């Protein structure tokens, strides 16, 4: 499975580091401790859930295309292969860019949290 998205921490001294949720980072330069568990678990889980839903949407769409076209091609007419290709092409060129934009937006909308050194 995909790894949990890491959290980018910017220290008060300007040092930055990406750490996994739940980890504590000690800044190399000024030795402040930054604890990512200060981020509410709900907020973090909500963000992960949104990204997972977007991935499921792609899988679901692929599955629907397969379920609709596989029997048509196998049992009705091989001519449906062409229709399936057209749908696949439309999906690649019309839907995927739109989907990627939404993923980027979802990632970009990720809230910023104010952590406090321990
Ligand atoms: Zn620092």
PDB file of C-alpha atoms and ligand atoms in Angstrom:
ATOM      1  CA  UNK A   1       0.000   0.000   0.000  1.00  0.00           C
ATOM      2  CA  UNK A   2       0.982   3.602  -0.427  1.00  0.00           C
ATOM      3  CA  UNK A   3       2.908   5.135   2.406  1.00  0.00           C
ATOM      4  CA  UNK A   4       1.333   7.687   4.634  1.00  0.00           C
ATOM      5  CA  UNK A   5       2.027  11.148   3.279  1.00  0.00           C
ATOM      6  CA  UNK A   6       4.851  12.716   5.201  1.00  0.00           C
ATOM      7  CA  UNK A   7       4.568  16.012   6.980  1.00  0.00           C
ATOM      8  CA  UNK A   8       6.891  18.824   6.152  1.00  0.00           C
ATOM      9  CA  UNK A   9       8.129  20.686   9.178  1.00  0.00           C
ATOM     10  CA  UNK A  10       9.831  24.032   9.019  1.00  0.00           C
ATOM     11  CA  UNK A  11      11.777  24.826  12.152  1.00  0.00           C
ATOM     12  CA  UNK A  12      11.889  28.299  13.617  1.00  0.00           C
ATOM     13  CA  UNK A  13      15.562  28.454  12.629  1.00  0.00           C
ATOM     14  CA  UNK A  14      14.683  27.789   8.967  1.00  0.00           C
ATOM     15  CA  UNK A  15      15.676  24.108   8.855  1.00  0.00           C
ATOM     16  CA  UNK A  16      13.096  21.849   7.126  1.00  0.00           C
ATOM     17  CA  UNK A  17      12.471  18.141   7.295  1.00  0.00           C
ATOM     18  CA  UNK A  18       9.771  15.667   6.158  1.00  0.00           C
ATOM     19  CA  UNK A  19       8.703  13.193   8.787  1.00  0.00           C
ATOM     20  CA  UNK A  20       5.950  10.592   9.047  1.00  0.00           C
ATOM     21  CA  UNK A  21       2.889  11.309  11.142  1.00  0.00           C
ATOM     22  CA  UNK A  22       3.463  10.304  14.754  1.00  0.00           C
ATOM     23  CA  UNK A  23       7.195  10.907  14.676  1.00  0.00           C
ATOM     24  CA  UNK A  24       9.153  13.510  16.525  1.00  0.00           C
ATOM     25  CA  UNK A  25      11.871  15.420  14.770  1.00  0.00           C
ATOM     26  CA  UNK A  26      14.755  17.042  16.570  1.00  0.00           C
ATOM     27  CA  UNK A  27      16.227  19.884  14.573  1.00  0.00           C
ATOM     28  CA  UNK A  28      19.925  19.372  13.854  1.00  0.00           C
ATOM     29  CA  UNK A  29      20.752  23.032  14.086  1.00  0.00           C
ATOM     30  CA  UNK A  30      18.930  24.316  17.142  1.00  0.00           C
ATOM     31  CA  UNK A  31      17.742  21.077  18.767  1.00  0.00           C
ATOM     32  CA  UNK A  32      14.106  22.108  19.077  1.00  0.00           C
ATOM     33  CA  UNK A  33      11.801  19.087  19.228  1.00  0.00           C
ATOM     34  CA  UNK A  34       8.829  18.987  16.885  1.00  0.00           C
ATOM     35  CA  UNK A  35       6.176  16.416  17.646  1.00  0.00           C
ATOM     36  CA  UNK A  36       3.797  15.613  14.779  1.00  0.00           C
ATOM     37  CA  UNK A  37       1.272  14.055  17.143  1.00  0.00           C
ATOM     38  CA  UNK A  38       0.291  17.624  17.995  1.00  0.00           C
ATOM     39  CA  UNK A  39      -1.620  17.467  14.712  1.00  0.00           C
ATOM     40  CA  UNK A  40      -5.137  16.237  15.436  1.00  0.00           C
ATOM     41  CA  UNK A  41      -5.431  12.641  14.202  1.00  0.00           C
ATOM     42  CA  UNK A  42      -8.876  13.396  12.737  1.00  0.00           C
ATOM     43  CA  UNK A  43      -7.582  16.123  10.495  1.00  0.00           C
ATOM     44  CA  UNK A  44      -4.733  13.976   9.307  1.00  0.00           C
ATOM     45  CA  UNK A  45      -6.997  10.949   8.716  1.00  0.00           C
ATOM     46  CA  UNK A  46      -9.470  13.102   6.783  1.00  0.00           C
ATOM     47  CA  UNK A  47      -6.772  14.162   4.391  1.00  0.00           C
ATOM     48  CA  UNK A  48      -5.632  10.571   3.865  1.00  0.00           C
ATOM     49  CA  UNK A  49      -9.218   9.456   3.317  1.00  0.00           C
ATOM     50  CA  UNK A  50      -9.738  12.067   0.610  1.00  0.00           C
ATOM     51  CA  UNK A  51      -6.656  10.884  -1.268  1.00  0.00           C
ATOM     52  CA  UNK A  52      -7.736   7.251  -0.929  1.00  0.00           C
ATOM     53  CA  UNK A  53     -11.198   8.029  -2.312  1.00  0.00           C
ATOM     54  CA  UNK A  54      -9.659   9.610  -5.388  1.00  0.00           C
ATOM     55  CA  UNK A  55      -7.612   6.453  -5.979  1.00  0.00           C
ATOM     56  CA  UNK A  56     -10.678   4.249  -5.493  1.00  0.00           C
ATOM     57  CA  UNK A  57     -12.521   6.316  -8.055  1.00  0.00           C
ATOM     58  CA  UNK A  58      -9.935   5.426 -10.719  1.00  0.00           C
ATOM     59  CA  UNK A  59     -10.041   1.738  -9.792  1.00  0.00           C
ATOM     60  CA  UNK A  60     -13.835   1.778  -9.835  1.00  0.00           C
ATOM     61  CA  UNK A  61     -13.943   3.365 -13.257  1.00  0.00           C
ATOM     62  CA  UNK A  62     -11.490   0.827 -14.674  1.00  0.00           C
ATOM     63  CA  UNK A  63     -13.549  -1.972 -13.185  1.00  0.00           C
ATOM     64  CA  UNK A  64     -16.797  -0.667 -14.690  1.00  0.00           C
ATOM     65  CA  UNK A  65     -15.206  -0.415 -18.144  1.00  0.00           C
ATOM     66  CA  UNK A  66     -13.886  -3.962 -17.800  1.00  0.00           C
ATOM     67  CA  UNK A  67     -17.197  -5.366 -16.573  1.00  0.00           C
ATOM     68  CA  UNK A  68     -19.134  -3.643 -19.351  1.00  0.00           C
ATOM     69  CA  UNK A  69     -16.823  -4.352 -22.264  1.00  0.00           C
ATOM     70  CA  UNK A  70     -15.264  -7.738 -21.487  1.00  0.00           C
ATOM     71  CA  UNK A  71     -18.570  -9.645 -21.967  1.00  0.00           C
ATOM     72  CA  UNK A  72     -19.456  -7.575 -25.038  1.00  0.00           C
ATOM     73  CA  UNK A  73     -16.142  -8.372 -26.688  1.00  0.00           C
ATOM     74  CA  UNK A  74     -16.157 -12.025 -25.631  1.00  0.00           C
ATOM     75  CA  UNK A  75     -19.786 -12.922 -26.239  1.00  0.00           C
ATOM     76  CA  UNK A  76     -21.287 -10.360 -28.592  1.00  0.00           C
ATOM     77  CA  UNK A  77     -18.836  -9.050 -31.107  1.00  0.00           C
ATOM     78  CA  UNK A  78     -15.115  -8.402 -31.268  1.00  0.00           C
ATOM     79  CA  UNK A  79     -16.038  -5.089 -32.899  1.00  0.00           C
ATOM     80  CA  UNK A  80     -16.648  -3.801 -29.373  1.00  0.00           C
ATOM     81  CA  UNK A  81     -12.880  -3.831 -28.923  1.00  0.00           C
ATOM     82  CA  UNK A  82     -12.795  -0.612 -30.946  1.00  0.00           C
ATOM     83  CA  UNK A  83     -15.465   0.996 -28.833  1.00  0.00           C
ATOM     84  CA  UNK A  84     -13.563  -0.073 -25.725  1.00  0.00           C
ATOM     85  CA  UNK A  85     -10.413   1.503 -27.143  1.00  0.00           C
ATOM     86  CA  UNK A  86     -12.256   4.754 -27.794  1.00  0.00           C
ATOM     87  CA  UNK A  87     -13.604   4.794 -24.259  1.00  0.00           C
ATOM     88  CA  UNK A  88     -10.129   3.995 -22.908  1.00  0.00           C
ATOM     89  CA  UNK A  89      -8.606   6.803 -24.978  1.00  0.00           C
ATOM     90  CA  UNK A  90     -11.282   9.256 -23.848  1.00  0.00           C
ATOM     91  CA  UNK A  91     -10.586   8.200 -20.301  1.00  0.00           C
ATOM     92  CA  UNK A  92      -6.830   8.695 -20.661  1.00  0.00           C
ATOM     93  CA  UNK A  93      -6.997  12.059 -22.396  1.00  0.00           C
ATOM     94  CA  UNK A  94     -10.097  13.650 -20.936  1.00  0.00           C
ATOM     95  CA  UNK A  95     -10.648  12.154 -17.541  1.00  0.00           C
ATOM     96  CA  UNK A  96      -7.112  11.551 -16.285  1.00  0.00           C
ATOM     97  CA  UNK A  97      -5.885  15.161 -16.582  1.00  0.00           C
ATOM     98  CA  UNK A  98      -9.029  16.278 -14.772  1.00  0.00           C
ATOM     99  CA  UNK A  99      -8.424  13.631 -12.110  1.00  0.00           C
ATOM    100  CA  UNK A 100      -4.764  14.596 -11.667  1.00  0.00           C
ATOM    101  CA  UNK A 101      -5.784  18.207 -11.196  1.00  0.00           C
ATOM    102  CA  UNK A 102      -8.167  17.193  -8.454  1.00  0.00           C
ATOM    103  CA  UNK A 103      -5.455  15.114  -6.751  1.00  0.00           C
ATOM    104  CA  UNK A 104      -3.099  18.070  -6.905  1.00  0.00           C
ATOM    105  CA  UNK A 105      -5.764  20.349  -5.497  1.00  0.00           C
ATOM    106  CA  UNK A 106      -6.566  17.898  -2.707  1.00  0.00           C
ATOM    107  CA  UNK A 107      -2.871  17.668  -1.866  1.00  0.00           C
ATOM    108  CA  UNK A 108      -2.430  21.429  -2.092  1.00  0.00           C
ATOM    109  CA  UNK A 109      -5.433  22.086   0.104  1.00  0.00           C
ATOM    110  CA  UNK A 110      -3.896  20.046   2.863  1.00  0.00           C
ATOM    111  CA  UNK A 111      -4.130  22.255   5.896  1.00  0.00           C
ATOM    112  CA  UNK A 112      -1.067  23.675   7.554  1.00  0.00           C
ATOM    113  CA  UNK A 113      -0.633  23.146  11.216  1.00  0.00           C
ATOM    114  CA  UNK A 114       1.163  25.277  13.689  1.00  0.00           C
ATOM    115  CA  UNK A 115       3.352  23.054  15.832  1.00  0.00           C
ATOM    116  CA  UNK A 116       5.073  24.128  18.979  1.00  0.00           C
ATOM    117  CA  UNK A 117       8.521  22.978  19.978  1.00  0.00           C
ATOM    118  CA  UNK A 118       8.538  20.768  23.043  1.00  0.00           C
TER     119      UNK A 118
HETATM  120 ZN1  LIG B   1      15.951  24.535  14.210  1.00  0.00          ZN
END
